[in-house]
């Protein structure tokens, strides 16, 4: 399907929604995963037929044996620029699953979730060795951040990250506005590609093309995840109970920031 979420038109785009485990895309890719001995992550507009046919932004994981391993639903929904995706679905409810495959423990930080450090962190706490970030993002919105966020996440969480972005421009039959005072338009994009892989030691591969489809092949030494953990000791020094208490306070309606101001009273 096209990247239709910017238009805020539900039809005919909702007709592309399908079941995660038994949908046609999963069945097709399951055969390919088994035939080529590869784990496949694929993104779909999910229709949950068991729960009122609700719709989700979902990534499905298929093992190299051609078996459905599970799914993850996008945790963070953007409301910025043309990305008002709550027209279609809301925040996911699958938390931060990690899928143990023959080739490593993998997770999927879907698109906009890369802007949230806590999202990256939780995949690491659940044991991820490689975190993929399938994205559809455009140049004028996030390109300056693209080479930074996933690389920082790899360093901070001692795992590999794989930020993936598409290329090209979408054209729609009906004009739509962006709510920014500009003229109505039919085109959305361009998406700037530039997919790469970052390692926990801060190194990274070159990026793929900004405007052409490509395939990036690289070899990852997962031992590096443990080696970096041992060297930096981030797990020993991260103080989860301290932050758990702070997060709990920050989530309360009566939260007040811990700001210390200079007293207005004169000192003796």
Short mmCIF file of C-alpha atoms in Angstrom, two decimals:
data_model
loop_
_atom_site.label_atom_id
_atom_site.label_comp_id
_atom_site.label_asym_id
_atom_site.label_seq_id
_atom_site.Cartn_x
_atom_site.Cartn_y
_atom_site.Cartn_z
CA UNK A 1 0.00 0.00 0.00
CA UNK A 2 1.13 3.64 -0.31
CA UNK A 3 2.12 5.75 2.67
CA UNK A 4 -1.36 7.21 2.94
CA UNK A 5 -1.40 8.38 6.55
CA UNK A 6 -0.52 11.98 5.73
CA UNK A 7 -3.81 12.53 3.84
CA UNK A 8 -6.05 11.66 6.80
CA UNK A 9 -8.39 9.87 4.38
CA UNK A 10 -9.43 6.47 5.70
CA UNK A 11 -10.78 5.13 2.43
CA UNK A 12 -9.69 3.27 0.44
CA UNK A 13 -6.52 2.91 2.53
CA UNK A 14 -8.11 0.94 5.39
CA UNK A 15 -8.95 -1.75 2.87
CA UNK A 16 -5.24 -2.66 2.87
CA UNK A 17 -5.34 -3.67 6.56
CA UNK A 18 -4.79 -7.38 7.21
CA UNK A 19 -4.29 -9.87 10.02
CA UNK A 20 -0.77 -10.20 11.43
CA UNK A 21 -0.40 -13.96 11.77
CA UNK A 22 -2.61 -15.24 8.96
CA UNK A 23 -2.73 -12.30 6.56
CA UNK A 24 -1.69 -12.66 2.91
CA UNK A 25 1.57 -10.74 3.34
CA UNK A 26 2.74 -12.92 6.22
CA UNK A 27 1.86 -16.11 4.31
CA UNK A 28 3.74 -14.94 1.22
CA UNK A 29 6.84 -13.90 3.15
CA UNK A 30 6.81 -17.05 5.30
CA UNK A 31 7.51 -19.09 2.17
CA UNK A 32 10.37 -16.79 1.21
CA UNK A 33 11.86 -16.82 4.73
CA UNK A 34 11.99 -20.62 4.70
CA UNK A 35 13.24 -20.86 1.10
CA UNK A 36 16.13 -18.44 1.71
CA UNK A 37 16.88 -19.32 5.37
CA UNK A 38 16.35 -15.75 6.52
CA UNK A 39 14.44 -13.96 9.25
CA UNK A 40 12.03 -11.43 7.78
CA UNK A 41 10.59 -8.36 9.46
CA UNK A 42 7.68 -6.85 7.58
CA UNK A 43 5.46 -3.88 8.34
CA UNK A 44 1.71 -3.98 7.82
CA UNK A 45 -1.43 -2.06 8.62
CA UNK A 46 -2.83 -4.66 11.00
CA UNK A 47 -6.52 -5.43 11.42
CA UNK A 48 -7.21 -7.14 14.74
CA UNK A 49 -10.34 -9.14 13.94
CA UNK A 50 -10.55 -10.57 17.45
CA UNK A 51 -10.84 -7.16 19.08
CA UNK A 52 -13.40 -5.15 17.16
CA UNK A 53 -11.34 -5.00 13.96
CA UNK A 54 -9.14 -2.29 15.43
CA UNK A 55 -6.23 -1.14 13.26
CA UNK A 56 -2.56 -0.91 14.26
CA UNK A 57 0.82 -0.02 12.79
CA UNK A 58 2.51 -3.38 13.22
CA UNK A 59 5.79 -5.14 12.45
CA UNK A 60 5.61 -8.92 12.03
CA UNK A 61 8.58 -11.26 12.55
CA UNK A 62 8.91 -14.53 10.61
CA UNK A 63 11.64 -17.04 11.51
CA UNK A 64 14.00 -18.61 8.98
CA UNK A 65 11.90 -21.77 9.35
CA UNK A 66 8.96 -19.91 7.87
CA UNK A 67 7.09 -19.69 11.18
CA UNK A 68 5.30 -16.65 12.56
CA UNK A 69 7.25 -15.56 15.65
CA UNK A 70 5.13 -12.65 16.73
CA UNK A 71 4.47 -8.96 16.25
CA UNK A 72 5.13 -5.55 17.72
CA UNK A 73 2.78 -2.59 17.52
CA UNK A 74 4.13 0.94 17.23
CA UNK A 75 4.46 2.49 20.69
CA UNK A 76 4.65 6.19 19.80
CA UNK A 77 2.31 7.89 17.32
CA UNK A 78 3.47 11.16 15.69
CA UNK A 79 1.40 14.31 15.66
CA UNK A 80 3.85 16.52 13.82
CA UNK A 81 3.70 18.03 10.34
CA UNK A 82 1.75 15.76 7.98
CA UNK A 83 2.19 12.79 10.30
CA UNK A 84 -1.14 12.68 12.15
CA UNK A 85 -1.43 8.93 12.24
CA UNK A 86 -3.94 8.70 15.08
CA UNK A 87 -6.55 9.03 12.32
CA UNK A 88 -5.84 5.36 11.68
CA UNK A 89 -4.48 3.81 14.88
CA UNK A 90 -3.39 4.62 18.40
CA UNK A 91 -0.37 3.79 20.55
CA UNK A 92 0.55 0.11 20.61
CA UNK A 93 -0.06 -2.31 23.47
CA UNK A 94 2.70 -4.91 22.96
CA UNK A 95 5.30 -3.16 25.16
CA UNK A 96 8.88 -4.04 24.05
CA UNK A 97 9.14 -7.62 22.79
CA UNK A 98 12.46 -9.16 21.77
CA UNK A 99 12.41 -12.09 19.33
CA UNK A 100 15.02 -14.82 19.77
CA UNK A 101 16.06 -16.01 16.32
CA UNK A 102 18.80 -18.29 15.03
CA UNK A 103 20.82 -15.22 14.12
CA UNK A 104 20.38 -13.16 17.27
CA UNK A 105 17.87 -11.50 19.57
CA UNK A 106 16.09 -8.81 17.58
CA UNK A 107 13.54 -6.08 18.23
CA UNK A 108 11.70 -3.49 16.15
CA UNK A 109 11.52 0.18 17.11
CA UNK A 110 8.91 1.33 14.62
CA UNK A 111 9.50 4.65 12.84
CA UNK A 112 8.69 7.60 15.14
CA UNK A 113 9.64 5.53 18.19
CA UNK A 114 13.30 6.31 17.43
CA UNK A 115 12.79 9.81 18.87
CA UNK A 116 12.10 8.35 22.35
CA UNK A 117 15.19 7.22 24.29
CA UNK A 118 13.09 5.18 26.72
CA UNK A 119 11.79 3.12 23.81
CA UNK A 120 15.33 2.18 22.73
CA UNK A 121 16.27 1.51 26.36
CA UNK A 122 13.47 -0.98 27.03
CA UNK A 123 14.42 -3.14 24.05
CA UNK A 124 17.92 -3.28 25.50
CA UNK A 125 16.66 -4.18 28.97
CA UNK A 126 14.73 -7.05 27.39
CA UNK A 127 17.92 -8.43 25.87
CA UNK A 128 17.96 -7.18 22.27
CA UNK A 129 21.20 -7.53 20.32
CA UNK A 130 19.93 -5.88 17.12
CA UNK A 131 17.15 -3.30 17.00
CA UNK A 132 15.67 -2.53 13.60
CA UNK A 133 13.99 0.81 12.95
CA UNK A 134 11.79 0.57 9.83
CA UNK A 135 10.81 4.13 8.93
CA UNK A 136 9.07 6.31 6.38
CA UNK A 137 10.33 9.82 6.98
CA UNK A 138 10.85 12.86 4.79
CA UNK A 139 13.77 15.22 4.40
CA UNK A 140 12.33 18.50 5.62
CA UNK A 141 11.17 16.88 8.86
CA UNK A 142 13.90 14.67 10.32
CA UNK A 143 16.92 14.26 8.06
CA UNK A 144 19.32 16.21 10.34
CA UNK A 145 18.52 13.72 13.13
CA UNK A 146 18.76 10.57 11.05
CA UNK A 147 22.46 9.81 11.40
CA UNK A 148 22.48 10.66 15.11
CA UNK A 149 19.57 9.06 16.96
CA UNK A 150 20.01 5.38 16.08
CA UNK A 151 23.79 5.63 16.43
CA UNK A 152 23.42 7.16 19.89
CA UNK A 153 20.95 4.41 20.81
CA UNK A 154 23.46 1.73 19.77
CA UNK A 155 26.10 3.28 22.04
CA UNK A 156 23.80 3.90 25.02
CA UNK A 157 22.24 0.41 24.94
CA UNK A 158 25.19 -1.74 23.82
CA UNK A 159 23.46 -3.28 20.81
CA UNK A 160 23.40 -2.89 17.04
CA UNK A 161 20.81 -0.61 15.44
CA UNK A 162 19.52 -0.76 11.87
CA UNK A 163 17.68 2.44 10.88
CA UNK A 164 15.83 1.81 7.60
CA UNK A 165 14.14 4.51 5.54
CA UNK A 166 12.37 4.30 2.21
CA UNK A 167 12.92 6.48 -0.87
CA UNK A 168 10.60 8.09 -3.39
CA UNK A 169 7.51 10.31 -3.39
CA UNK A 170 3.84 9.43 -2.97
CA UNK A 171 1.18 10.93 -5.25
CA UNK A 172 -2.50 10.80 -4.25
CA UNK A 173 -5.69 11.25 -6.29
CA UNK A 174 -7.10 13.93 -3.98
CA UNK A 175 -5.39 17.12 -2.84
CA UNK A 176 -4.82 17.61 0.87
CA UNK A 177 -3.50 20.39 3.07
CA UNK A 178 -0.78 20.21 5.68
CA UNK A 179 -2.37 22.71 8.04
CA UNK A 180 0.61 25.02 7.66
CA UNK A 181 -0.97 27.70 5.48
CA UNK A 182 0.50 26.23 2.30
CA UNK A 183 -1.44 25.31 -0.80
CA UNK A 184 -3.22 21.98 -1.08
CA UNK A 185 -1.11 19.38 -2.84
CA UNK A 186 -1.15 15.77 -4.04
CA UNK A 187 2.48 14.79 -3.48
CA UNK A 188 4.11 13.71 -0.23
CA UNK A 189 7.86 13.35 0.17
CA UNK A 190 10.51 12.88 -0.85
CA UNK A 191 11.52 10.15 1.56
CA UNK A 192 15.30 10.32 1.94
CA UNK A 193 16.45 6.71 2.30
CA UNK A 194 19.96 6.67 3.80
CA UNK A 195 19.61 3.34 5.64
CA UNK A 196 22.66 2.21 7.63
CA UNK A 197 23.82 -0.03 10.49
CA UNK A 198 25.38 1.28 13.73
CA UNK A 199 27.41 -0.74 16.24
CA UNK A 200 27.57 -0.45 20.04
CA UNK A 201 31.13 0.90 19.83
CA UNK A 202 29.91 3.90 17.81
CA UNK A 203 31.11 2.68 14.43
CA UNK A 204 28.69 2.50 11.51
CA UNK A 205 28.38 1.50 7.89
CA UNK A 206 28.03 3.97 5.04
CA UNK A 207 24.45 4.89 4.17
CA UNK A 208 22.49 3.60 1.25
CA UNK A 209 21.33 6.05 -1.42
CA UNK A 210 19.14 9.01 -0.61
CA UNK A 211 16.95 8.54 -3.69
CA UNK A 212 17.42 5.00 -5.02
CA UNK A 213 16.40 1.58 -3.72
CA UNK A 214 19.32 -0.43 -2.38
CA UNK A 215 20.47 -3.48 -0.46
CA UNK A 216 22.93 -3.18 2.42
CA UNK A 217 24.81 -6.36 3.33
CA UNK A 218 27.03 -6.33 6.42
CA UNK A 219 28.38 -8.82 8.95
CA UNK A 220 27.66 -8.20 12.64
CA UNK A 221 29.76 -9.68 15.44
CA UNK A 222 27.24 -9.97 18.27
CA UNK A 223 30.08 -10.61 20.73
CA UNK A 224 30.69 -6.87 20.52
CA UNK A 225 27.48 -6.28 22.51
CA UNK A 226 28.91 -8.10 25.55
CA UNK A 227 32.39 -6.66 25.10
CA UNK A 228 31.07 -3.11 25.14
CA UNK A 229 28.91 -3.86 28.18
CA UNK A 230 31.94 -5.21 30.03
CA UNK A 231 34.10 -2.22 29.07
CA UNK A 232 31.71 0.62 29.87
CA UNK A 233 29.66 -1.00 32.63
CA UNK A 234 26.52 0.88 31.65
CA UNK A 235 24.31 -1.89 33.06
CA UNK A 236 26.02 -1.69 36.45
CA UNK A 237 25.79 2.09 36.63
CA UNK A 238 22.38 2.84 35.12
CA UNK A 239 20.51 2.91 38.50
CA UNK A 240 17.11 1.72 37.35
CA UNK A 241 15.42 2.05 40.80
CA UNK A 242 16.37 5.74 40.91
CA UNK A 243 14.79 6.43 37.53
CA UNK A 244 11.81 4.19 38.18
CA UNK A 245 10.97 6.38 41.18
CA UNK A 246 11.50 9.56 39.17
CA UNK A 247 9.36 8.31 36.27
CA UNK A 248 6.59 7.40 38.69
CA UNK A 249 6.60 10.91 40.13
CA UNK A 250 6.67 12.50 36.66
CA UNK A 251 3.63 10.48 35.58
CA UNK A 252 1.46 11.79 38.43
CA UNK A 253 -1.00 14.66 37.76
CA UNK A 254 0.43 16.70 40.66
CA UNK A 255 4.05 16.37 39.51
CA UNK A 256 6.28 19.38 40.08
CA UNK A 257 9.70 19.57 38.41
CA UNK A 258 12.68 19.40 40.75
CA UNK A 259 13.87 22.96 40.18
CA UNK A 260 15.88 24.83 42.79
CA UNK A 261 15.62 28.61 42.61
CA UNK A 262 17.57 31.35 44.28
CA UNK A 263 15.85 32.54 47.42
CA UNK A 264 14.35 36.04 47.30
CA UNK A 265 15.02 36.50 51.02
CA UNK A 266 18.10 38.56 51.86
CA UNK A 267 20.85 36.71 53.62
CA UNK A 268 22.28 37.94 56.91
#
